[in-house]
Coordinates of C-alpha atoms and ligand atoms in Angstrom, one line a residue:
X830 CA 52.6 -30.1 40.2
X831 CA 54.4 -27.8 37.8
X832 CA 52.9 -29.7 34.8
X833 CA 49.5 -29.6 36.4
X834 CA 49.8 -25.9 36.9
X835 CA 50.9 -25.5 33.4
X836 CA 48.1 -27.6 32.1
X837 CA 45.4 -25.7 34.0
X838 CA 47.0 -22.5 32.8
X839 CA 46.7 -23.8 29.2
X840 CA 43.1 -24.8 29.8
X841 CA 42.5 -21.5 31.3
X842 CA 43.9 -19.9 28.2
X843 CA 42.0 -22.1 25.9
X844 CA 38.5 -22.0 27.5
X845 CA 37.7 -18.4 26.6
X846 CA 38.6 -19.1 23.0
X847 CA 36.4 -22.2 23.1
X848 CA 33.6 -20.2 24.6
X849 CA 34.1 -17.6 21.9
X850 CA 34.0 -20.3 19.3
X851 CA 30.9 -21.8 20.8
X852 CA 29.1 -18.4 20.9
X853 CA 30.0 -17.9 17.3
X854 CA 28.5 -21.3 16.5
X855 CA 25.4 -20.5 18.4
X856 CA 25.0 -17.2 16.6
X857 CA 25.4 -19.0 13.3
X858 CA 22.7 -21.4 14.5
X859 CA 20.5 -18.5 15.2
X860 CA 20.8 -17.3 11.6
X861 CA 20.2 -20.7 10.1
X862 CA 17.1 -21.0 12.3
X863 CA 18.2 -24.0 14.4
X864 CA 17.8 -21.9 17.5
X865 CA 14.7 -22.3 19.7
X866 CA 14.3 -18.6 19.9
X867 CA 13.9 -18.3 16.1
X868 CA 13.0 -15.0 14.4
X869 CA 9.4 -14.9 13.1
X870 CA 8.5 -15.3 9.4
X871 CA 6.5 -12.6 7.6
X872 CA 3.9 -13.2 5.0
X873 CA 2.7 -9.8 3.8
X874 CA -0.3 -9.9 1.4
X875 CA -1.3 -6.7 -0.5
X876 CA -4.2 -6.5 -2.9
X877 CA -4.1 -3.8 -5.5
X878 CA -7.0 -1.2 -5.3
X879 CA -9.1 -3.2 -2.9
X880 CA -11.6 -1.0 -1.0
X881 CA -12.3 -1.4 2.7
X882 CA -16.0 -2.0 1.9
X883 CA -15.2 -5.0 -0.3
X884 CA -14.5 -7.3 2.6
X885 CA -16.9 -9.2 4.8
X886 CA -15.2 -8.5 8.2
X887 CA -15.3 -4.8 7.4
X888 CA -19.1 -4.9 7.0
X889 CA -19.8 -6.3 3.6
X890 CA -22.7 -8.8 3.8
X891 CA -23.1 -9.7 0.2
X892 CA -19.6 -10.6 -0.9
X893 CA -18.1 -13.8 0.4
X894 CA -14.7 -13.5 1.9
X895 CA -14.6 -16.3 4.5
X896 CA -10.8 -16.7 4.3
X897 CA -10.0 -13.0 4.9
X898 CA -12.6 -12.9 7.7
X899 CA -10.9 -16.0 9.2
X900 CA -7.6 -14.2 9.4
X901 CA -9.3 -11.3 11.2
X902 CA -11.1 -13.6 13.7
X903 CA -7.8 -15.4 14.4
X904 CA -5.9 -12.2 14.7
X905 CA -6.1 -8.4 15.0
X906 CA -8.2 -6.2 12.8
X907 CA -7.3 -2.6 12.3
X908 CA -10.2 -0.3 11.5
X909 CA -8.3 2.9 10.9
X910 CA -5.4 1.6 8.8
X911 CA -4.2 4.4 6.6
X912 CA -2.2 4.3 3.3
X913 CA 0.3 7.1 2.9
X914 CA -1.0 8.0 -0.5
X915 CA -4.1 7.2 -2.5
X916 CA -2.2 5.8 -5.5
X917 CA 0.0 2.8 -6.0
X918 CA 3.5 4.1 -6.7
X919 CA 3.7 6.6 -3.8
X920 CA 1.7 4.3 -1.4
X921 CA 3.9 1.3 -2.1
X922 CA 7.0 3.4 -1.8
X923 CA 5.9 4.6 1.6
X924 CA 5.0 1.1 2.6
X925 CA 8.3 -0.4 1.6
X926 CA 10.5 2.4 3.1
X927 CA 8.4 3.4 6.2
X928 CA 8.5 7.0 5.0
X929 CA 6.3 9.4 3.1
X930 CA 7.0 9.0 -0.6
X931 CA 8.2 12.5 -1.1
X932 CA 11.2 11.7 1.1
X933 CA 12.5 9.5 -1.7
X934 CA 11.4 11.7 -4.6
X935 CA 8.4 9.4 -5.4
X936 CA 5.7 12.1 -5.0
X937 CA 4.2 13.7 -8.0
X938 CA 4.2 17.4 -8.8
X939 CA 1.9 17.4 -11.8
X940 CA 0.0 15.2 -14.2
X941 CA 2.1 12.0 -13.8
X942 CA 1.3 10.4 -10.5
X943 CA 2.5 6.9 -11.0
X944 CA 5.2 5.3 -13.2
X945 CA 3.8 4.9 -16.7
X946 CA 6.3 2.9 -18.6
X947 CA 8.8 0.2 -17.7
X948 CA 11.2 1.9 -20.1
X949 CA 11.3 5.1 -18.0
X950 CA 14.2 5.9 -15.7
X951 CA 12.3 6.9 -12.6
X952 CA 11.9 4.5 -9.7
X953 CA 12.7 3.8 -6.1
X954 CA 16.2 5.3 -5.7
X955 CA 19.0 2.8 -5.1
X956 CA 19.9 4.9 -2.0
X957 CA 16.6 4.1 -0.4
X958 CA 16.2 1.3 2.2
X959 CA 13.3 -1.1 2.2
X960 CA 12.2 -3.4 5.0
X961 CA 13.3 -6.2 2.8
X962 CA 16.8 -4.9 2.8
X963 CA 16.9 -4.6 6.6
X964 CA 15.6 -8.1 7.0
X965 CA 18.1 -9.4 4.5
X966 CA 20.8 -7.9 6.7
X967 CA 19.3 -9.8 9.7
X968 CA 19.7 -13.1 7.9
X969 CA 16.2 -13.4 6.4
X970 CA 15.5 -15.0 3.0
X971 CA 13.4 -12.5 1.2
X972 CA 11.0 -12.6 -1.7
X973 CA 8.6 -10.5 -3.7
X974 CA 6.0 -12.3 -5.7
X975 CA 3.7 -10.2 -7.8
X976 CA 3.5 -6.5 -8.6
X977 CA 6.4 -4.1 -8.1
X978 CA 5.7 -0.8 -10.0
X979 CA 8.7 1.0 -8.5
X980 CA 10.9 1.1 -11.6
X981 CA 13.5 -1.1 -13.2
X982 CA 16.5 0.7 -14.9
X983 CA 18.3 4.0 -14.6
X984 CA 20.8 4.4 -17.5
X985 CA 20.8 1.3 -19.6
X986 CA 18.8 -1.9 -20.1
X987 CA 19.9 -4.3 -17.5
X988 CA 21.4 -2.0 -14.9
X989 CA 18.3 -2.9 -12.8
X990 CA 19.0 0.0 -10.4
X991 CA 15.4 0.1 -9.2
X992 CA 14.7 -3.6 -9.4
X993 CA 13.4 -5.6 -6.4
X994 CA 16.6 -7.6 -6.3
X995 CA 18.5 -4.4 -5.6
X996 CA 16.0 -3.4 -2.9
X997 CA 16.4 -6.4 -0.6
X998 CA 14.4 -9.1 -2.3
X999 CA 16.7 -12.0 -3.1
X1000 CA 14.0 -13.7 -5.1
X1001 CA 11.5 -11.9 -7.4
X1002 CA 8.9 -13.4 -9.6
X1003 CA 6.2 -11.2 -11.0
X1004 CA 5.2 -8.0 -12.7
X1005 CA 7.9 -5.3 -12.6
X1006 CA 5.1 -3.0 -13.7
X1007 CA 1.5 -3.6 -12.9
X1008 CA -1.6 -5.3 -14.3
X1009 CA -3.5 -2.7 -16.3
X1010 CA -6.1 -2.4 -19.1
X1011 CA -3.6 -2.3 -21.9
X1012 CA -2.5 -5.9 -21.0
X1013 CA -5.8 -7.3 -22.4
X1014 CA -6.9 -6.4 -26.0
X1015 CA -10.2 -4.6 -26.1
X1016 CA -10.1 -3.4 -22.5
X1017 CA -9.0 0.1 -23.5
X1018 CA -6.0 2.1 -22.4
X1019 CA -5.0 3.5 -19.0
X1020 CA -2.0 5.6 -20.0
X1021 CA -2.0 9.2 -21.1
X1022 CA -5.2 8.7 -23.1
X1023 CA -5.4 12.4 -24.0
X1024 CA -1.8 12.5 -25.2
X1025 CA -2.4 9.4 -27.3
X1026 CA -5.5 11.0 -28.9
X1027 CA -3.7 14.2 -29.6
X1028 CA -0.8 12.4 -31.3
X1029 CA -3.2 10.2 -33.3
X1030 CA -5.1 13.3 -34.4
X1031 CA -1.8 15.1 -35.4
X1032 CA -0.9 12.1 -37.5
X1033 CA -4.3 12.1 -39.2
X1034 CA -3.9 15.8 -39.9
X1035 CA -0.5 15.2 -41.5
X1036 CA -1.8 12.3 -43.6
X1037 CA -4.7 14.4 -44.8
X1038 CA -2.3 17.3 -45.5
X1039 CA 0.1 15.1 -47.4
X1040 CA -2.6 13.6 -49.6
X1041 CA -4.1 17.0 -50.4
X1042 CA -0.8 18.4 -51.5
X1043 CA -0.1 15.3 -53.6
X1044 CA -3.4 15.8 -55.3
X1045 CA -2.8 19.5 -55.8
X1046 CA 0.5 18.6 -57.4
X1047 CA -0.7 15.7 -59.5
X1048 CA -3.7 17.7 -60.8
X1049 CA -1.3 20.6 -61.5
X1050 CA -3.4 23.1 -59.6
X1051 CA -0.4 24.6 -57.9
X1052 CA 3.3 24.3 -57.9
X1053 CA 4.2 22.1 -54.9
X1054 CA 7.9 21.3 -54.3
X1055 CA 8.8 17.7 -54.2
X1056 CA 11.0 18.4 -51.2
X1057 CA 8.1 19.6 -49.2
X1058 CA 6.2 16.4 -50.0
X1059 CA 9.2 14.3 -49.0
X1060 CA 9.6 16.3 -45.8
X1061 CA 5.9 15.9 -44.9
X1062 CA 6.1 12.2 -45.7
X1063 CA 9.0 11.8 -43.2
X1064 CA 7.1 13.8 -40.6
X1065 CA 4.1 11.6 -41.0
X1066 CA 6.1 8.4 -40.5
X1067 CA 7.8 10.0 -37.5
X1068 CA 4.5 11.1 -35.9
X1069 CA 3.1 7.6 -36.4
X1070 CA 6.2 6.1 -34.8
X1071 CA 6.0 8.4 -31.9
X1072 CA 2.5 7.3 -30.8
X1073 CA 2.6 3.8 -32.3
X1074 CA 5.8 2.5 -30.8
X1075 CA 5.3 3.5 -27.1
X1076 CA 1.5 3.3 -27.0
X1077 CA 0.3 0.6 -29.4
X1078 CA 3.1 -1.7 -28.2
X1079 CA 2.2 -1.0 -24.5
X1080 CA 1.5 -4.8 -23.8
X1081 CA 4.8 -5.8 -25.2
X1082 CA 6.7 -3.1 -23.3
X1083 CA 4.9 -3.3 -20.0
X1084 CA 2.9 -6.5 -19.5
X1085 CA 5.8 -8.7 -18.7
X1086 CA 6.9 -11.3 -16.1
X1087 CA 10.3 -11.4 -14.7
X1088 CA 12.0 -14.0 -12.6
X1089 CA 14.8 -12.2 -10.8
X1090 CA 16.6 -10.2 -13.5
X1091 CA 15.4 -12.2 -16.4
X1092 CA 12.3 -11.4 -18.5
X1093 CA 10.6 -14.7 -18.8
X1094 CA 7.3 -13.7 -20.5
X1095 CA 6.6 -10.9 -22.9
X1096 CA 3.8 -10.0 -23.3
X1097 CA 2.3 -12.0 -20.5
X1098 CA -0.6 -14.3 -20.6
X1099 CA -3.1 -12.7 -18.2
X1100 CA -5.4 -15.7 -17.8
X1101 CA -2.9 -17.9 -16.1
X1102 CA -1.4 -15.1 -13.9
X1103 CA -3.4 -15.7 -10.7
X1104 CA -2.4 -19.4 -10.4
X1105 CA 1.2 -18.7 -11.4
X1106 CA 1.6 -16.0 -8.7
X1107 CA -0.1 -18.1 -6.1
X1108 CA 2.1 -21.1 -7.0
X1109 CA 5.3 -19.1 -6.7
X1110 CA 4.2 -17.6 -3.4
X1111 CA 3.4 -21.1 -2.0
X1112 CA 6.6 -22.6 -3.3
X1113 CA 8.7 -19.9 -1.7
X1114 CA 7.2 -20.7 1.7
X1115 CA 7.7 -24.4 1.1
X1116 CA 11.4 -23.9 0.2
X1117 CA 12.0 -21.9 3.3
X1118 CA 10.4 -23.8 6.2
X1119 CA 13.7 -24.1 7.9
X1120 CA 14.8 -20.5 8.1
X1121 CA 13.3 -17.1 8.8
X1122 CA 11.8 -15.6 5.7
X1123 CA 9.9 -12.6 4.4
X1124 CA 7.4 -13.0 1.6
X1125 CA 5.8 -10.0 0.2
X1126 CA 2.9 -11.3 -1.9
X1127 CA 1.7 -8.4 -3.9
X1128 CA -1.4 -9.6 -5.8
X1129 CA -2.1 -8.5 -9.4
X1130 CA -5.8 -8.5 -8.4
X1131 CA -8.1 -6.4 -8.2
X1132 CA -6.9 -3.8 -10.6
X1133 CA -8.6 -3.7 -14.0
X1134 CA -8.7 -5.6 -16.4
X1135 CA -10.6 -8.0 -14.2
X1136 CA -9.7 -11.7 -14.5
X1137 CA -12.1 -14.2 -16.0
X1138 CA -11.0 -17.3 -14.1
X1139 CA -13.6 -20.0 -15.0
X1140 CA -13.9 -21.3 -11.4
X1141 CA -15.1 -17.9 -10.2
X1142 CA -16.9 -16.4 -13.2
X1143 CA -20.5 -15.6 -12.6
X1144 CA -20.4 -17.0 -9.0
X1145 CA -20.7 -13.7 -7.0
X1146 CA -23.5 -11.3 -6.5
X1147 CA -21.4 -8.4 -7.7
X1148 CA -20.6 -9.2 -11.3
X1149 CA -17.1 -9.6 -12.5
X1150 CA -15.7 -7.4 -9.8
X1151 CA -17.3 -9.6 -7.1
X1152 CA -16.0 -12.7 -8.9
X1153 CA -12.5 -11.3 -8.7
X1154 CA -13.0 -10.4 -5.0
X1155 CA -14.0 -14.0 -4.3
X1156 CA -11.0 -15.2 -6.2
X1157 CA -8.8 -13.0 -4.0
X1158 CA -10.3 -14.5 -0.9
X1159 CA -9.7 -18.0 -2.2
X1160 CA -6.0 -17.1 -2.8
X1161 CA -5.7 -15.7 0.7
X1162 CA -7.2 -19.0 2.0
X1163 CA -4.6 -21.0 0.0
X1164 CA -1.8 -18.9 1.5
X1165 CA -3.1 -19.4 5.1
X1166 CA -3.5 -23.1 4.4
X1167 CA 0.1 -23.3 3.2
X1168 CA 1.5 -21.6 6.3
X1169 CA -0.7 -23.7 8.6
X1170 CA -0.1 -27.1 6.9
X1171 CA 3.7 -26.6 7.1
X1172 CA 3.4 -26.0 10.9
X1173 CA 4.5 -22.4 10.6
X1174 CA 1.4 -20.7 11.9
X1175 CA 2.7 -19.9 15.4
X1176 CA 5.9 -18.5 14.1
X1177 CA 4.6 -16.5 11.2
X1178 CA 3.1 -13.0 11.2
X1179 CA 0.6 -12.8 8.3
X1180 CA -0.6 -9.4 7.2
X1181 CA -3.4 -8.5 4.8
X1182 CA -3.9 -5.1 3.3
X1183 CA -4.6 -3.0 0.2
X1184 CA -2.3 -0.4 -1.3
X1185 CA -5.1 2.2 -1.2
X1186 CA -8.9 2.5 -1.6
X1187 CA -11.1 1.4 -4.5
X1188 CA -11.2 3.2 -7.8
X1189 CA -14.7 4.6 -7.9
X1190 CA -14.5 6.0 -11.5
X1191 CA -13.8 2.5 -12.9
X1192 CA -17.1 1.3 -14.2
X1193 CA -18.8 0.8 -17.6
X1194 CA -22.2 0.0 -19.0
X1195 CA -21.3 -3.5 -20.0
X1196 CA -19.4 -4.9 -17.0
X1197 CA -20.8 -2.4 -14.4
X1198 CA -18.6 -2.0 -11.3
X1199 CA -14.9 -2.5 -12.0
X1200 CA -13.4 -0.7 -9.1
X1201 CA -13.6 -1.2 -5.3
X1202 CA -16.1 -0.1 -2.8
X1203 CA -15.0 2.1 0.0
X1204 CA -18.0 1.6 2.3
X1205 CA -19.2 4.7 4.2
X1206 CA -16.0 6.6 3.5
X1207 CA -15.9 9.6 1.1
X1208 CA -13.9 9.4 -2.1
X1209 CA -11.5 6.7 -3.4
X1210 CA -8.3 6.1 -5.3
X1211 CA -6.5 9.3 -6.4
X1212 CA -8.7 11.7 -4.4
X1213 CA -6.1 13.2 -2.1
X1214 CA -6.9 13.0 1.6
X1215 CA -10.5 11.9 1.4
X1216 CA -10.9 8.9 3.7
X1217 CA -12.1 6.4 1.0
X1218 CA -8.9 6.5 -0.9
X1219 CA -6.6 5.9 2.1
X1220 CA -8.4 3.8 4.7
X1221 CA -7.8 0.2 3.9
X1222 CA -8.2 -3.2 5.4
X1223 CA -5.4 -4.1 7.8
X1224 CA -5.3 -7.6 9.4
X1225 CA -2.5 -9.2 11.4
X1226 CA -2.6 -12.9 12.3
X1227 CA 0.0 -14.5 14.6
X1228 CA -1.5 -17.2 16.7
X1229 CA 1.7 -17.6 18.8
X1230 CA 1.7 -14.0 19.8
X1231 CA -1.4 -12.0 19.0
X1232 CA -4.8 -12.5 20.7
X1233 CA -7.6 -13.7 18.4
X1234 CA -10.5 -11.5 17.5
X1235 CA -8.9 -8.2 18.7
X1236 CA -10.0 -5.0 17.0
X1237 CA -7.9 -1.8 17.1
X1238 CA -9.7 1.4 16.2
X1239 CA -6.6 3.7 16.7
X1240 CA -5.0 5.4 13.7
X1241 CA -2.3 3.2 12.2
X1242 CA -0.3 3.4 8.9
X1243 CA 1.0 1.1 6.3
X1244 CA 4.3 2.8 7.0
X1245 CA 4.2 1.1 10.4
X1246 CA 5.2 -2.2 8.8
X1247 CA 8.8 -1.2 8.3
X1248 CA 9.5 -0.4 12.0
X1249 CA 7.4 -3.4 13.2
X1250 CA 9.3 -5.9 11.0
X1251 CA 12.6 -4.3 12.1
X1252 CA 11.6 -4.6 15.7
X1253 CA 10.6 -8.3 15.4
X1254 CA 13.8 -9.1 13.5
X1255 CA 15.7 -7.6 16.4
X1256 CA 17.3 -5.0 14.1
X1257 CA 18.6 -2.2 16.3
X1258 CA 21.0 -0.6 13.8
X1259 CA 20.6 3.1 13.2
X1260 CA 18.2 4.2 10.5
X1261 CA 16.9 7.2 8.6
X1262 CA 14.0 9.4 9.7
X1263 CA 11.0 7.1 9.7
X1264 CA 7.3 8.1 9.6
X1265 CA 5.9 4.8 10.9
X1266 CA 5.9 3.3 14.4
X1267 CA 6.3 -0.2 15.7
X1268 CA 2.8 -1.6 15.9
X1269 CA 3.6 -4.5 18.3
X1270 CA 2.6 -2.8 21.6
X1271 CA -0.7 -1.8 20.1
X1272 CA -1.3 -5.2 18.5
X1273 CA -0.4 -7.1 21.7
X1274 CA -2.6 -4.8 23.8
X1275 CA 0.3 -3.5 25.8
X1276 CA -0.7 0.1 25.0
X1277 CA -4.1 1.6 24.2
X1278 CA -3.1 4.6 22.1
X1279 CA -1.4 4.8 18.8
X1280 CA 1.8 6.8 18.6
X1281 CA 0.3 8.5 15.5
X1282 CA -1.1 11.5 17.3
X1283 CA -0.7 13.3 13.9
X1284 CA -0.8 11.9 10.4
X1285 CA -0.1 13.7 7.2
X1286 CA -2.0 13.1 4.0
X1287 CA -0.4 13.8 0.7
X1288 CA -1.7 14.4 -2.7
X1289 CA 1.4 14.1 -4.8
X1290 CA 4.0 16.1 -3.0
X1291 CA 1.4 18.5 -1.6
X1292 CA 0.4 18.3 2.0
X1293 CA -3.3 17.9 1.6
X1294 CA -4.7 17.1 5.0
X1295 CA -3.7 16.5 8.6
X1296 CA -5.3 14.0 11.0
X1297 CA -5.1 14.6 14.7
X1298 CA -6.1 12.2 17.4
X1299 CA -5.8 14.3 20.5
X1300 CA -4.5 12.6 23.7
X1301 CA -7.3 11.5 26.0
X1302 CA -10.0 12.0 23.4
X1303 CA -11.9 9.6 21.1
X1304 CA -12.1 12.3 18.4
X1305 CA -10.1 12.0 15.2
X1306 CA -10.0 15.4 13.6
X1307 CA -9.0 15.9 10.0
X1308 CA -8.3 19.2 8.4
X1309 CA -8.2 19.5 4.6
X1310 CA -6.2 22.3 3.2
X1311 CA -7.5 21.6 -0.3
X1312 CA -9.7 19.1 -2.0
X1313 CA -9.8 17.7 -5.5
X1314 CA -12.3 19.3 -7.9
X1315 CA -14.7 16.6 -9.1
X1316 CA -15.6 16.4 -12.7
X1317 CA -18.3 16.8 -13.8
X1318 CA -18.9 19.1 -10.9
X1319 CA -21.0 17.6 -8.2
X1320 CA -20.0 14.0 -9.1
X1321 CA -18.4 11.9 -6.5
X1322 CA -15.1 11.6 -8.4
X1323 CA -13.1 12.8 -11.4
X1324 CA -15.1 10.9 -14.1
X1325 CA -13.8 13.0 -17.0
X1326 CA -10.2 12.1 -16.4
X1327 CA -10.7 8.9 -14.3
X1328 CA -8.2 10.1 -11.7
X1329 CA -8.2 13.4 -9.8
X1330 CA -5.1 15.6 -9.8
X1331 CA -3.4 17.5 -7.0
X1332 CA -2.4 20.8 -8.4
X1333 CA -3.5 24.1 -10.1
X1334 CA -7.0 24.3 -11.3
X1335 CA -7.7 20.7 -10.4
X1336 CA -8.1 21.5 -6.7
X1337 CA -9.9 24.0 -4.4
X1338 CA -8.0 25.5 -1.5
X1339 CA -9.8 26.0 1.7
X1340 CA -9.0 28.9 4.1
X1341 CA -9.9 28.2 6.9
X1342 CA -9.3 24.5 6.1
X1343 CA -12.2 22.1 6.0
X1344 CA -12.5 20.3 9.4
X1345 CA -14.2 17.0 10.3
X1346 CA -14.3 14.7 13.3
X1347 CA -14.0 11.2 11.9
X1348 CA -15.1 9.7 15.2
X1349 CA -18.6 11.3 15.0
X1350 CA -18.7 11.8 11.2
X1351 CA -16.7 9.1 9.5
X1352 CA -18.0 9.9 6.0
X1353 CA -16.8 13.5 6.2
X1354 CA -20.1 15.0 5.4
X1355 CA -20.5 17.7 8.1
X1356 CA -17.7 20.2 8.3
X1357 CA -17.2 21.6 11.8
X1358 CA -17.5 25.3 12.5
X1359 CA -16.5 27.4 15.5
X1360 CA -20.2 27.1 16.6
X1361 CA -20.4 23.4 16.4
X1362 CA -16.9 22.5 17.7
X1363 CA -15.7 24.2 20.9
X1364 CA -12.1 23.2 20.2
X1365 CA -12.2 24.6 16.6
X1366 CA -9.5 27.2 17.0
X1367 CA -7.2 24.9 19.0
X1368 CA -7.6 22.1 16.4
X1369 CA -6.5 24.4 13.5
X1370 CA -3.6 25.7 15.6
X1371 CA -2.4 22.3 16.7
X1372 CA -2.6 20.8 13.2
X1373 CA -0.9 23.8 11.7
X1374 CA 2.0 23.5 14.2
X1375 CA 2.3 19.8 13.6
X1376 CA 2.4 20.4 9.8
X1377 CA 5.2 22.9 10.3
X1378 CA 7.2 20.5 12.6
X1379 CA 6.7 17.8 10.0
X1380 CA 7.8 20.0 7.1
X1381 CA 10.9 20.9 9.0
X1382 CA 11.9 17.3 8.8
X1383 CA 11.8 17.4 5.0
X1384 CA 14.9 19.4 4.6
X1385 CA 17.0 17.4 2.0
X1386 CA 14.8 17.4 -1.0
X1387 CA 15.7 14.4 -3.2
X1388 CA 15.5 14.5 -7.0
X1389 CA 12.0 13.9 -8.2
X1390 CA 11.5 10.5 -9.9
X1391 CA 8.2 11.5 -11.3
X1392 CA 9.2 14.2 -13.9
X1393 CA 8.3 13.8 -17.6
X1394 CA 12.0 13.4 -18.3
X1395 CA 12.2 10.3 -16.1
X1396 CA 8.7 8.9 -16.9
X1397 CA 8.7 8.8 -20.7
X1398 CA 9.6 5.6 -22.5
X1399 CA 13.1 5.1 -23.7
X1400 CA 14.1 2.2 -26.0
X1401 CA 17.4 1.7 -24.3
X1402 CA 15.8 1.2 -20.9
X1403 CA 13.2 -1.2 -22.1
X1404 CA 13.3 -4.7 -20.4
X1405 CA 13.2 -7.2 -23.2
X1406 CA 13.6 -10.9 -23.8
X1407 CA 15.3 -11.6 -27.2
X1408 CA 16.8 -8.9 -29.3
X1409 CA 15.3 -5.4 -28.9
X1410 CA 13.0 -4.4 -30.4
X1411 CA 11.9 -7.9 -31.3
X1412 CA 11.0 -8.8 -27.7
X1413 CA 8.9 -11.9 -27.0
X1414 CA 8.9 -15.1 -24.9
X1415 CA 6.7 -17.4 -23.0
X1416 CA 7.3 -18.9 -19.6
X1417 CA 7.9 -22.7 -19.7
X1418 CA 5.4 -23.9 -17.2
X1419 CA 6.2 -27.7 -17.3
X1420 CA 7.9 -27.6 -13.8
X1421 CA 4.8 -26.1 -12.2
X1422 CA 2.9 -28.1 -9.6
Ligands
NAG534 C1 -20.0 -5.3 -1.0 O1 -19.1 -5.2 -2.0 C2 -19.6 -5.0 -3.3 C3 -18.4 -5.1 -4.3 O2 -17.5 -4.1 -4.1 C4 -20.3 -3.7 -3.4 O3 -20.9 -3.5 -4.6 C5 -21.4 -3.7 -2.3 O4 -22.0 -2.4 -2.3 C6 -20.8 -4.0 -0.9 N1 -21.9 -4.1 0.0 C7 -21.8 -3.5 1.2 C8 -23.0 -3.7 2.1 O5 -20.9 -2.8 1.6

């Protein structure tokens, strides 16, 4: 009896320990994905510069995008999906962090609106948190394949303080910078063209001056000191170096491919980029069928220079731009096929979007259209708060969870991804001030109204416009405090400079602000007046109050990452394979499937 009692006592003592051990084991099972109630996978696909009017399911009837359309018909299509900025660096920052870009110092104050050189020190601050970092903490395997454009180094080559690996992506393959015209010879330059010209002209002037003085001396016309000639000669060499090294070597410095922290191709071969990025994205999914993963597939398309992939060349009805669109669609189809064929469809949330609207100014007489089409919406890339630059496609497919063919017209933001992913990954840890909202209730049809009663539209760091979707109303009002000045005047964009700017003489301020109702006037062509809109005064008052409340949340101003000092190229920050400055390497592609 006594022994029995002792035994039962021992058992009684041991069992909580056992239970504890068991629960620990179960928890571990959860993380490795052996649990029934597994966390969902995320496949986020973002196209660069794609316009909302470029896609079939958003009303385009001449371009063929069956695979994107299929995602929409099998999932939820958002018709008022808004980028937080009309340019890549700030828009992508907001997307990744769930907050307006100026909260992390990634908003521009002047001419420089995006990062211009990989060898600059600006970028997504190491203190910022991305959705990838949050998911990583929840046991997710995370990867970025494709374009980053949020900086690399801070103080020396290889500190990788802004690198995707430091921002929650355990695997990175792709472009730490972006695809841009300088990557392909003969496509022209995208970076500080006016500065390049000024520097070249200065050098020419010096050369001419030097030769004239040499002639004068040789011919004995005047006494010219030898020292002056030597000094001038040095100055000429220096001036040449200043524009030649950062600008002429743009492809070597910026068109590179990295795998994790290693530069594996420099300069990159653009022709094979689409298939390599797709292959990497597919392989990442294949490697991770057994555990929850996040893949952010950030396409190099459809930014210029346009690809010339033979399988698509000349096939569309919209020239090379249309060919590239159809290639994008094919890639999206391959991604869906990969998810489906691995049996992951019901447990994978697939998302399709663009970082901002199409670039209207991008066209030439040879190729014709080179930038995206923004449908009925006014403006485009880099045009502040005009709808065409910020309203983008937004499609969510998740057969296990979301109804097929649903359409949501409510205002939503790319910044909503961050809280949505956190919610789905069951991350309830405290966080910073976010500007996005969990989209699941809206996507699942549990609520009818978006939580974005107000939305703020930035041009650089300047509050450009406010959107108001008043409770109980269909209207979506938008007030513009200022608008970009188009050049030449009257044109539908800034054709002289290729992008519009947000400050000084480049904008026109409106007092009272310009007011539109997007519900009745989606192309923002008929400003409302007190005579045409009974709620006119109330709208101005409500939006002004909302702007003030919003600005009160922006108290701790971070250091700007977009100052000249941080943007300009520095040799010691330049990612390089080999010995700087003799950088150069090619990816070995033998292992590729
Ligand atoms: C379809 O997209 C192409 C390519 O951007 C564009 O040129 C065309 O105008 C669009 N058509 C419609 C009906 O939106």
